Short mmCIF file of C-alpha atoms and ligand atoms in Angstrom, two decimals:
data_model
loop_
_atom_site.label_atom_id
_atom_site.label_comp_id
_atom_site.label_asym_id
_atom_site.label_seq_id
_atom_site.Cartn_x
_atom_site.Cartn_y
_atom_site.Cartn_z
CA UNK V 221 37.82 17.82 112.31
CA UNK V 222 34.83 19.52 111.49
CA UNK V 223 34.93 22.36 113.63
CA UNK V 224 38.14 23.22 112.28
CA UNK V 225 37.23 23.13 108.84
CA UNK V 226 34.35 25.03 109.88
CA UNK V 227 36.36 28.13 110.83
CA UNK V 228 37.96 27.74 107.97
CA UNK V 229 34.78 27.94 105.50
CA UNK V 230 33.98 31.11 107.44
CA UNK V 231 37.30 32.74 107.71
CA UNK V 232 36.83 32.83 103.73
CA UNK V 233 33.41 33.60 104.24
CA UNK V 234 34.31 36.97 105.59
CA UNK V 235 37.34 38.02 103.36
CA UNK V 236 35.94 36.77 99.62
CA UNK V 237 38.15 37.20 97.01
CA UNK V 238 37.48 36.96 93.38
CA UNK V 239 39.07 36.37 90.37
CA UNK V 240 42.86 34.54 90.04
CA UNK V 241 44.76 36.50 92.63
CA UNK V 242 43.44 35.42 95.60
CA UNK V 243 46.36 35.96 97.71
CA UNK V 244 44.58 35.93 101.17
CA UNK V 245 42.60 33.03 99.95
CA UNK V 246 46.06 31.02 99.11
CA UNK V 247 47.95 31.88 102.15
CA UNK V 248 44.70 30.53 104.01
CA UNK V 249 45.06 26.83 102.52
CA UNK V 250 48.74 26.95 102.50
CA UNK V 251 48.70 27.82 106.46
CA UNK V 252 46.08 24.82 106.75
CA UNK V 253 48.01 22.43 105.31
CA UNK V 254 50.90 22.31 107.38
CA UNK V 255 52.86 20.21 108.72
CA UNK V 256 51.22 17.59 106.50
CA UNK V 257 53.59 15.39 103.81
CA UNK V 258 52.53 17.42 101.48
CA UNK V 259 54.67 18.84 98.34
CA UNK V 260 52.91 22.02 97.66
CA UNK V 261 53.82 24.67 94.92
CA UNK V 262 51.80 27.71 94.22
CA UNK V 263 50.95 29.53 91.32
CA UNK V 264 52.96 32.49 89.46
CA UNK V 265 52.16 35.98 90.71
CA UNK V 266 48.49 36.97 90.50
CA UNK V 267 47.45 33.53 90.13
CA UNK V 268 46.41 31.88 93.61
CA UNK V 269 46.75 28.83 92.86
CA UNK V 270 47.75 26.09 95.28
CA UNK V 271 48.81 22.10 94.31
CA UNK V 272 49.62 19.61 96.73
CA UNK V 273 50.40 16.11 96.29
CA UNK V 274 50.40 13.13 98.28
CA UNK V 275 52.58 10.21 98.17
CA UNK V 276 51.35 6.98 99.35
CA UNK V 277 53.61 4.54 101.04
CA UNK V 278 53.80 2.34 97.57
CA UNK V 279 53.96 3.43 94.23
CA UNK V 280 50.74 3.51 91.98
CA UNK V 281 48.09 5.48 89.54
CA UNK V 282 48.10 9.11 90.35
CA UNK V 283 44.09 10.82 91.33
CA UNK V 284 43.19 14.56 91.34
CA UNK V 285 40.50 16.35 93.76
CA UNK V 286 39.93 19.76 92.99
CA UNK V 287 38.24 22.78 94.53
CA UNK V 288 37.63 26.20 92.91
CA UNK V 289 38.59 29.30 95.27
CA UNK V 290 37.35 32.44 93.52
CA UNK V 291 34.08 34.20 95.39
CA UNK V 292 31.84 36.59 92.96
CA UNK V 293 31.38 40.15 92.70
CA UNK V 294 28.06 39.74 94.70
CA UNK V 295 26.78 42.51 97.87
CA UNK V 296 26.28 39.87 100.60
CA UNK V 297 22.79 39.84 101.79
CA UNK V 298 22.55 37.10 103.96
CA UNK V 299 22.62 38.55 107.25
CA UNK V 300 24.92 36.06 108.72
CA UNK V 301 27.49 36.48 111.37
CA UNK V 302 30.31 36.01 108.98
CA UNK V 303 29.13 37.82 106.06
CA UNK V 304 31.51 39.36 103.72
CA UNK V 305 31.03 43.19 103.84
CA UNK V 306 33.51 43.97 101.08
CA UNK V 307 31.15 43.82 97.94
CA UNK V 308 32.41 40.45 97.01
CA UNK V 309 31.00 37.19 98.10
CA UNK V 310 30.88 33.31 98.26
CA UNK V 311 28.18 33.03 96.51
CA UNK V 312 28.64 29.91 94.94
CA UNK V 313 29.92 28.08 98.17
CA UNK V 314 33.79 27.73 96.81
CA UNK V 315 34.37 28.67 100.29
CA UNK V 316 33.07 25.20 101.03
CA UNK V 317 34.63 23.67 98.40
CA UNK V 318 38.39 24.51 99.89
CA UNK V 319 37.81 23.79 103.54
CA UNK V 320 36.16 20.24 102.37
CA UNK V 321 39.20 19.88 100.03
CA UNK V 322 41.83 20.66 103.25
CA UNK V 323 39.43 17.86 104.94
CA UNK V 324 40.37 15.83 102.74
CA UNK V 325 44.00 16.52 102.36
CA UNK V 326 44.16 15.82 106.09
CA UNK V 327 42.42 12.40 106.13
CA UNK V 328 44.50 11.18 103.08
CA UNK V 329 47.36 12.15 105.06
CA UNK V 330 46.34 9.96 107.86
CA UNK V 331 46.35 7.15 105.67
CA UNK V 332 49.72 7.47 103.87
CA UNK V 333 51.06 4.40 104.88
CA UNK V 334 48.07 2.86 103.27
CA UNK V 335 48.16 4.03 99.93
CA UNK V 336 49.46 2.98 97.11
CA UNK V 337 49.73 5.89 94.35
CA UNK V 338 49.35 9.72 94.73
CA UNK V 339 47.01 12.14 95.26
CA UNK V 340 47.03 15.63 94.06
CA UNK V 341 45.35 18.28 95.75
CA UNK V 342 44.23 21.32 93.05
CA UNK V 343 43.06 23.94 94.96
CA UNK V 344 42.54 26.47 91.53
CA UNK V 345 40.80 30.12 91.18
CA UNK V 346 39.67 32.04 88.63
CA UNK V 347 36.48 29.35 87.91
CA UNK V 348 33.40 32.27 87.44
CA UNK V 349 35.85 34.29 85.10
CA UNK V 350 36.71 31.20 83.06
CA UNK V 351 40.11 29.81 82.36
CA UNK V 352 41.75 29.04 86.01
CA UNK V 353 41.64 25.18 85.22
CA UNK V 354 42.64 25.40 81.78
CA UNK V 355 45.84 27.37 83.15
CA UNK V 356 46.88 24.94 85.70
CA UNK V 357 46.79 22.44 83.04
CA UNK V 358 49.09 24.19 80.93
CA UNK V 359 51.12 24.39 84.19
CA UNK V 360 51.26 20.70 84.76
CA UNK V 361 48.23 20.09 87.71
CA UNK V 362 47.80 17.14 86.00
CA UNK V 363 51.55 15.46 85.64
CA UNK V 364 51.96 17.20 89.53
CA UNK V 365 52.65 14.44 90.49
CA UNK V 366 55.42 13.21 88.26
CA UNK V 367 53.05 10.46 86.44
CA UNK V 368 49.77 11.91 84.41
CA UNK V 369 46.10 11.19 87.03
CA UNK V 370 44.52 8.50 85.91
CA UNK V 371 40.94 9.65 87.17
CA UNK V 372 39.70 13.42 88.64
CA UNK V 373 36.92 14.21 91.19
CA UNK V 374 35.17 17.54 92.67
CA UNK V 375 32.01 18.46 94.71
CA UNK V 376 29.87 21.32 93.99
CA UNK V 377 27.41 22.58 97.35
CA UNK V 378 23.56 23.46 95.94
CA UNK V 379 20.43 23.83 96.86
CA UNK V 380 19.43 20.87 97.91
CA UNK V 381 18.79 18.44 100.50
CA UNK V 382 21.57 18.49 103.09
CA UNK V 383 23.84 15.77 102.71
CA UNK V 384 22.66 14.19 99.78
CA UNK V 385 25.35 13.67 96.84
CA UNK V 386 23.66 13.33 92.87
CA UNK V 387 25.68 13.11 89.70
CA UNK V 388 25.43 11.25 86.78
CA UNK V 389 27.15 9.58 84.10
CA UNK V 390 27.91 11.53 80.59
CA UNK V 391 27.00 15.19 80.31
CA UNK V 392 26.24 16.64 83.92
CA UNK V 393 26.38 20.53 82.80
CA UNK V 394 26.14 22.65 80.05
CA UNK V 395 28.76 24.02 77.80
CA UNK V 396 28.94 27.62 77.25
CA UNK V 397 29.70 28.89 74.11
CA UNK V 398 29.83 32.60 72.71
CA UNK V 399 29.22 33.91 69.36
CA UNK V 400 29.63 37.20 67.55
CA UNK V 401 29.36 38.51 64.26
CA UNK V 402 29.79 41.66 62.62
CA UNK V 403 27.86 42.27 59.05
CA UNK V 404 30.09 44.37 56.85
CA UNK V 405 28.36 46.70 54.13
CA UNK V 406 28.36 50.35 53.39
CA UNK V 407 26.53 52.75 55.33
CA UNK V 408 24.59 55.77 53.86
CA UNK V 409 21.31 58.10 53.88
CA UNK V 410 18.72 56.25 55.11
CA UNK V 411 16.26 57.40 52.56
CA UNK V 412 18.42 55.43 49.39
CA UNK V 413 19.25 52.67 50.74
CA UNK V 414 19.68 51.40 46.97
CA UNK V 415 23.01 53.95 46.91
CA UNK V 416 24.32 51.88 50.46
CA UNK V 417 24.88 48.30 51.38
CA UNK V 418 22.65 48.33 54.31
CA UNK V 419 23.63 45.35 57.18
CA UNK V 420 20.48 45.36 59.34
CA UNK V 421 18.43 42.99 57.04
CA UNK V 422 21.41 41.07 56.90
CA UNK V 423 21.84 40.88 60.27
CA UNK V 424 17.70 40.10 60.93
CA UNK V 425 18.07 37.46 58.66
CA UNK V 426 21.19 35.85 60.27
CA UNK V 427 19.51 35.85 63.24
CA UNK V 428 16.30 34.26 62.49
CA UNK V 429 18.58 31.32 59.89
CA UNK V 430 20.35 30.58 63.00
CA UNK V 431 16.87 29.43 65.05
CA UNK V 432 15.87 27.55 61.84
CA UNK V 433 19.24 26.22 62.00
CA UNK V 434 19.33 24.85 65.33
CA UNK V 435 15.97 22.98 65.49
CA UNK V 436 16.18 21.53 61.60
CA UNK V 437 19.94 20.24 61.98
CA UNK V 438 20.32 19.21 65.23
CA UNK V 439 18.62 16.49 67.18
CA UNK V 440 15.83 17.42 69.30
CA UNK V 441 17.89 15.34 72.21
CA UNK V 442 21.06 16.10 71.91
CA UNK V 443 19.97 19.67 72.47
CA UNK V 444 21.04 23.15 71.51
CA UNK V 445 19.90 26.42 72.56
CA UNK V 446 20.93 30.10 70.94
CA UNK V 447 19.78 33.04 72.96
CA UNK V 448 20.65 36.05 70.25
CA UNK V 449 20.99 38.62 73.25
CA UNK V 450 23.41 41.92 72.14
CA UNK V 451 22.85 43.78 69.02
CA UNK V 452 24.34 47.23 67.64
CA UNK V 453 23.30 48.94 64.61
CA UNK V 454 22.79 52.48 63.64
CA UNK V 455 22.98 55.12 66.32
CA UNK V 456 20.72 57.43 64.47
CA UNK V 457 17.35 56.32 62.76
CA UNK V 458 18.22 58.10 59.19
CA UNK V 459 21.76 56.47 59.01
CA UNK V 460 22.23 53.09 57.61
CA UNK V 461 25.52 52.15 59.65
CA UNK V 462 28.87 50.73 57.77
CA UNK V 463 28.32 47.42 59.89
CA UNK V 464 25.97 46.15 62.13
CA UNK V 465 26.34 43.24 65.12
CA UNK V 466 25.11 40.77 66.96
CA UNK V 467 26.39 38.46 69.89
CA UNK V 468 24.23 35.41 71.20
CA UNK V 469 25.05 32.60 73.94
CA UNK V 470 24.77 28.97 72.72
CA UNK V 471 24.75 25.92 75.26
CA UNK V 472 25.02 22.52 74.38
CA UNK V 473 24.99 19.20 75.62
CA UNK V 474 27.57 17.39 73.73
CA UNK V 475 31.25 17.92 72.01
CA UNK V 476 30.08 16.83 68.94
CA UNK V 477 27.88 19.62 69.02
CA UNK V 478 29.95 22.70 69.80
CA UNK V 479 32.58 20.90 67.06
CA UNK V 480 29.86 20.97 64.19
CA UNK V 481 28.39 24.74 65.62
CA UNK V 482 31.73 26.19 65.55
CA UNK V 483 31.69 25.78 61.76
CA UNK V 484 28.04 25.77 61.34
CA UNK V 485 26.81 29.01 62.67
CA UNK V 486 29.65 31.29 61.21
CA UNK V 487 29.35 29.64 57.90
CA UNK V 488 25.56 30.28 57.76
CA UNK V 489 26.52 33.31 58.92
CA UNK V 490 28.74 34.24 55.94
CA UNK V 491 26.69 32.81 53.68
CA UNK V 492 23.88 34.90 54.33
CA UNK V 493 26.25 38.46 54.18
CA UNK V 494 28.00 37.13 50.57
CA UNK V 495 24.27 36.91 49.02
CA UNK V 496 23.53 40.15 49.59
CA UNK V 497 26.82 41.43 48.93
CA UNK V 498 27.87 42.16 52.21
CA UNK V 499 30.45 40.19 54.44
CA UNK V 500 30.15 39.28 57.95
CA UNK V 501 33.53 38.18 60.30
CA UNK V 502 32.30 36.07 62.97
CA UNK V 503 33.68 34.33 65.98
CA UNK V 504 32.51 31.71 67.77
CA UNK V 505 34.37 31.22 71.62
CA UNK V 506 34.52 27.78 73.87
CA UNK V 507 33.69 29.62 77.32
CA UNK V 508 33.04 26.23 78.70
CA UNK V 509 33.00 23.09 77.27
CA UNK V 510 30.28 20.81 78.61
CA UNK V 511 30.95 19.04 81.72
CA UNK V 512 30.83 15.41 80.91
CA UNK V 513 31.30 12.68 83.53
CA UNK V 514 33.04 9.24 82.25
CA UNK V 515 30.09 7.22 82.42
CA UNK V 516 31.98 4.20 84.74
CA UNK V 517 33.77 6.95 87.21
CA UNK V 518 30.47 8.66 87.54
CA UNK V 519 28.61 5.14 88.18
CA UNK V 520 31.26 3.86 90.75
CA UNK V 521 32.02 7.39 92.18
CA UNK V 522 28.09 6.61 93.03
CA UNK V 523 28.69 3.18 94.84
CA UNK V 524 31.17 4.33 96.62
CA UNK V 525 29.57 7.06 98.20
CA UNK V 526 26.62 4.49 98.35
CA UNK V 527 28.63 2.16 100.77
CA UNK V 528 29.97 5.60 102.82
CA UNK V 529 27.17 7.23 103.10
CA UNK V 530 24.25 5.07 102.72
CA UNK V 531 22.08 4.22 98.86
CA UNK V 532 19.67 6.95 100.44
CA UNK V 533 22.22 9.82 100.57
CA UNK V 534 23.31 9.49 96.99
CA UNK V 535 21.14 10.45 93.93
CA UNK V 536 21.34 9.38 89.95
CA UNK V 537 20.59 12.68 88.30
CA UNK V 538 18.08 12.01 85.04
CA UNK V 539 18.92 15.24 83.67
CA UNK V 540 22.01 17.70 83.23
CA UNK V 541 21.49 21.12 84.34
CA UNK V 542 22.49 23.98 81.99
CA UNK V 543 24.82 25.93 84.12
CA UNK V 544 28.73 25.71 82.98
CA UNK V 545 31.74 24.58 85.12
CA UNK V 546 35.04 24.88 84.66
CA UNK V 547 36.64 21.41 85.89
CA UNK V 548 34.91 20.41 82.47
CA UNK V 549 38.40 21.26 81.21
CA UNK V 550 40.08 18.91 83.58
CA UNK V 551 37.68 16.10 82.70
CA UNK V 552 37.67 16.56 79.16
CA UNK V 553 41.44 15.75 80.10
CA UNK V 554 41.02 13.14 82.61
CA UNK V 555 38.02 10.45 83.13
CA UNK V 556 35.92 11.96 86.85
CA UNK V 557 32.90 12.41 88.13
CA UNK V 558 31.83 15.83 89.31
CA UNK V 559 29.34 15.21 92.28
CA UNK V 560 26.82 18.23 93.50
CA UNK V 561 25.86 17.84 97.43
CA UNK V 562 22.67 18.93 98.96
CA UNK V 563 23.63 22.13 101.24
CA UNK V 564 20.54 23.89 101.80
CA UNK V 565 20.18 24.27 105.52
CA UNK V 566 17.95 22.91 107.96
CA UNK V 567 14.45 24.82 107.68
CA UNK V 568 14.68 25.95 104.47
CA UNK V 569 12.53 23.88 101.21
CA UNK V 570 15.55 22.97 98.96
CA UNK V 571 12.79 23.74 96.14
CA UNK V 572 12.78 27.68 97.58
CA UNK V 573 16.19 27.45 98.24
CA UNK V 574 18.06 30.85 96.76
CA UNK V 575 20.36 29.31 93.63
CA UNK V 576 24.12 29.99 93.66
CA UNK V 577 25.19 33.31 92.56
CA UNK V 578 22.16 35.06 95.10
CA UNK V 579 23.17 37.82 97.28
CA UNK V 580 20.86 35.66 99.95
CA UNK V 581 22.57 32.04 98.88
CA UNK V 582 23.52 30.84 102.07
CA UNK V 583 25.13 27.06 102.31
CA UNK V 584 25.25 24.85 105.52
CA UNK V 585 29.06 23.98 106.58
CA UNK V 586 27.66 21.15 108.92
CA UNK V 587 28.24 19.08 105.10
CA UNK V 588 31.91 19.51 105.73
CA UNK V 589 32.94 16.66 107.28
CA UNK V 590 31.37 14.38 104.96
CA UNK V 591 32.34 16.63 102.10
CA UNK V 592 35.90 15.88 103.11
CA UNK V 593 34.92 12.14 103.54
CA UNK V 594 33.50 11.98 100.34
CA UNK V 595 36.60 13.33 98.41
CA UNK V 596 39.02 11.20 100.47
CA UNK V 597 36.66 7.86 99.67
CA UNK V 598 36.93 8.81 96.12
CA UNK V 599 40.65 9.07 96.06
CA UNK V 600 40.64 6.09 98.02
CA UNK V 601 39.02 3.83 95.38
CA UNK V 602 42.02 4.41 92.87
CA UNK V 603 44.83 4.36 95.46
CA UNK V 604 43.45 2.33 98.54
CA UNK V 605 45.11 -0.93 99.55
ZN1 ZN A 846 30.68 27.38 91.41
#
């Protein structure tokens, strides 16, 4: 199978498409998939989406494996033979993730007759923009298959060494969360500033409260970090401005967290503008929630690619990393494990490795096969007789 799933990773190599349209992208899996007992439906216009689901020979729970499918507005700068050369790129190996997902749509099929429950297949787009999981949940993705999933799996390629799988249980990634404020007063001549309401102090002090905030009210390890990063004032240096803003990422670790900050920080923020006399309307925006495992999915998702793969091929991560995901959604939903795999290629220090997102990001499809093992075992330990 491998070969095949290899021209298939660099089929999409070569034609990248980002975003939820991904029409090229969707025809691609559809066309792999069939003749296989799939049920597949597809997403409304401009929205690539593709679910398939499985029915085993006898009934029982329902399990989800999902790949993202969007590539990222990146100038390819690998050099390879299939390089994209239209300004996009898989830069973040998705291209991987849906030929390992058809691999494993293939060897499920193979084992029909064995199975007892459903699989569904959620090949989704739109994951760098944000919101392409949350939408297919609002479609159904996660009913697809007439009964809710009882548990939800994905792979992520990184750097890293080839072949190896790591998760962990609880929080794997960071959420990503978005705030911005805008202090209201009354602009004037910057010379009486007595005869104005003048936002910038305002606004200097809302951002320094916010620091103090963070590191006096919330637990050094349960941790939060606010990067204040956009700011707008006056355009000219004699005007005090009518209103002033600011805009600042905040990641987190935990729910509890982003459900206290989300109060918290515009409060403060409020607080500050009412005493002196101003008023500030803030928002604060879930990008991504935090990707949190279910700590006995995560922990048997590891045995059982233990007993595949070999105890040396799978890793226990100690720490999260802070970069966002959005199958958090789905397993904020749905108890799963998301599982990174080692793709750096042969050659190449993992520790040098270029990250995901790098023009020069380059992935090794020779994980594939296992990739596609990996998923099916997973399925297989919820619907496997
Ligand atoms: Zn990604």
């Amino acid at each position: 199978m491998l070969p095949d799933l290899v021209a298939l990773r660099r089929d999409l190599h070569r034609h990248p498409e980002p975003g939820f349209a991904v029409p090229r992208t969707q025809a691609a899996v559809i066309a792999a998939l069939e003749g296989l007992p799939l049920e597949i439906t597809t997403g409304p216009e401009g929205f690539g989406s593709v679910v398939a689901v499985l029915r085993g020979a006898h009934d029982g729970p329902s399990v989800l494996l999902r790949a993202d499918m969007d590539a990222l507005p990146v100038d390819e700068e690998t050099g390879l033979a299939y390089a994209s050369t239209s300004g996009a790129m898989h830069a973040c190996g998705h291209d991987l993730h849906v030929a390992g997902l058809v691999g494993a749509a293939r060897l499920l099929c193979g084992r029909r007759t064995e199975m007892a429950g459903s699989v569904v297949f959620m090949f989704q787009p739109g994951e760098e923009a944000g919101g392409g999981a949350p939408q297919m949940i609002d479609a159904g993705v996660l009913e697809a298959a007439g009964i809710p999933v009882s548990a939800a799996y994905g792979i992520h390629v990184l750097p890293g060494v080839l072949g190896v799988f790591s998760t962990r249980p609880g929080p794997l990634m960071g959420g990503a969360n978005l705030l911005r404020s805008r202090i209201v007063g009354r602009g004037g001549h910057g010379s009486r500033p007595h005869q104005a309401l003048d936002p910038v102090p305002v606004l200097a002090e809302a951002i320094l409260a916010i620091q103090a905030h963070v590191t006096r009210r919330f637990s050094v390890f349960d941790p939060v970090v606010v990067s204040v990063t956009k700011l707008r004032a006056s355009d000219a240096v004699n005007v005090i401005p009518d209103d002033a803003e600011f805009a600042a990422t905040v990641r987190t670790l935990s729910p509890q967290s982003v459900e206290r900050l989300r109060v918290e920080l515009p409060d403060l923020v409020s607080r500050i503008a009412e005493a002196h006399g101003c008023r500030a309307e803030t928002t604060f925006d879930v990008v991504y929630p935090v990707t949190v495992n279910d700590g006995d999915r995560a922990t048997d998702a590891a045995a059982t690619l233990g007993e595949q793969f070999g105890a040396d091929r799978v890793e226990l991560l100690e720490q999260p990393i802070m970069a966002s995901e959005d199958f958090s959604f789905v397993l904020n939903r749905v108890p799963g494990a998301f599982v990174f795999l080692g793709a750096t290629p042969p050659g190449i220090d993992p520790a040098e490795a270029e990250m995901n997102h790098s023009p020069r990001a380059v992935f090794d499809d020779s994980v594939l096969a296992d990739q596609a093992a990996a998923l099916a075992g997973l399925a297989l330990s919820h619907v496997g007789r």
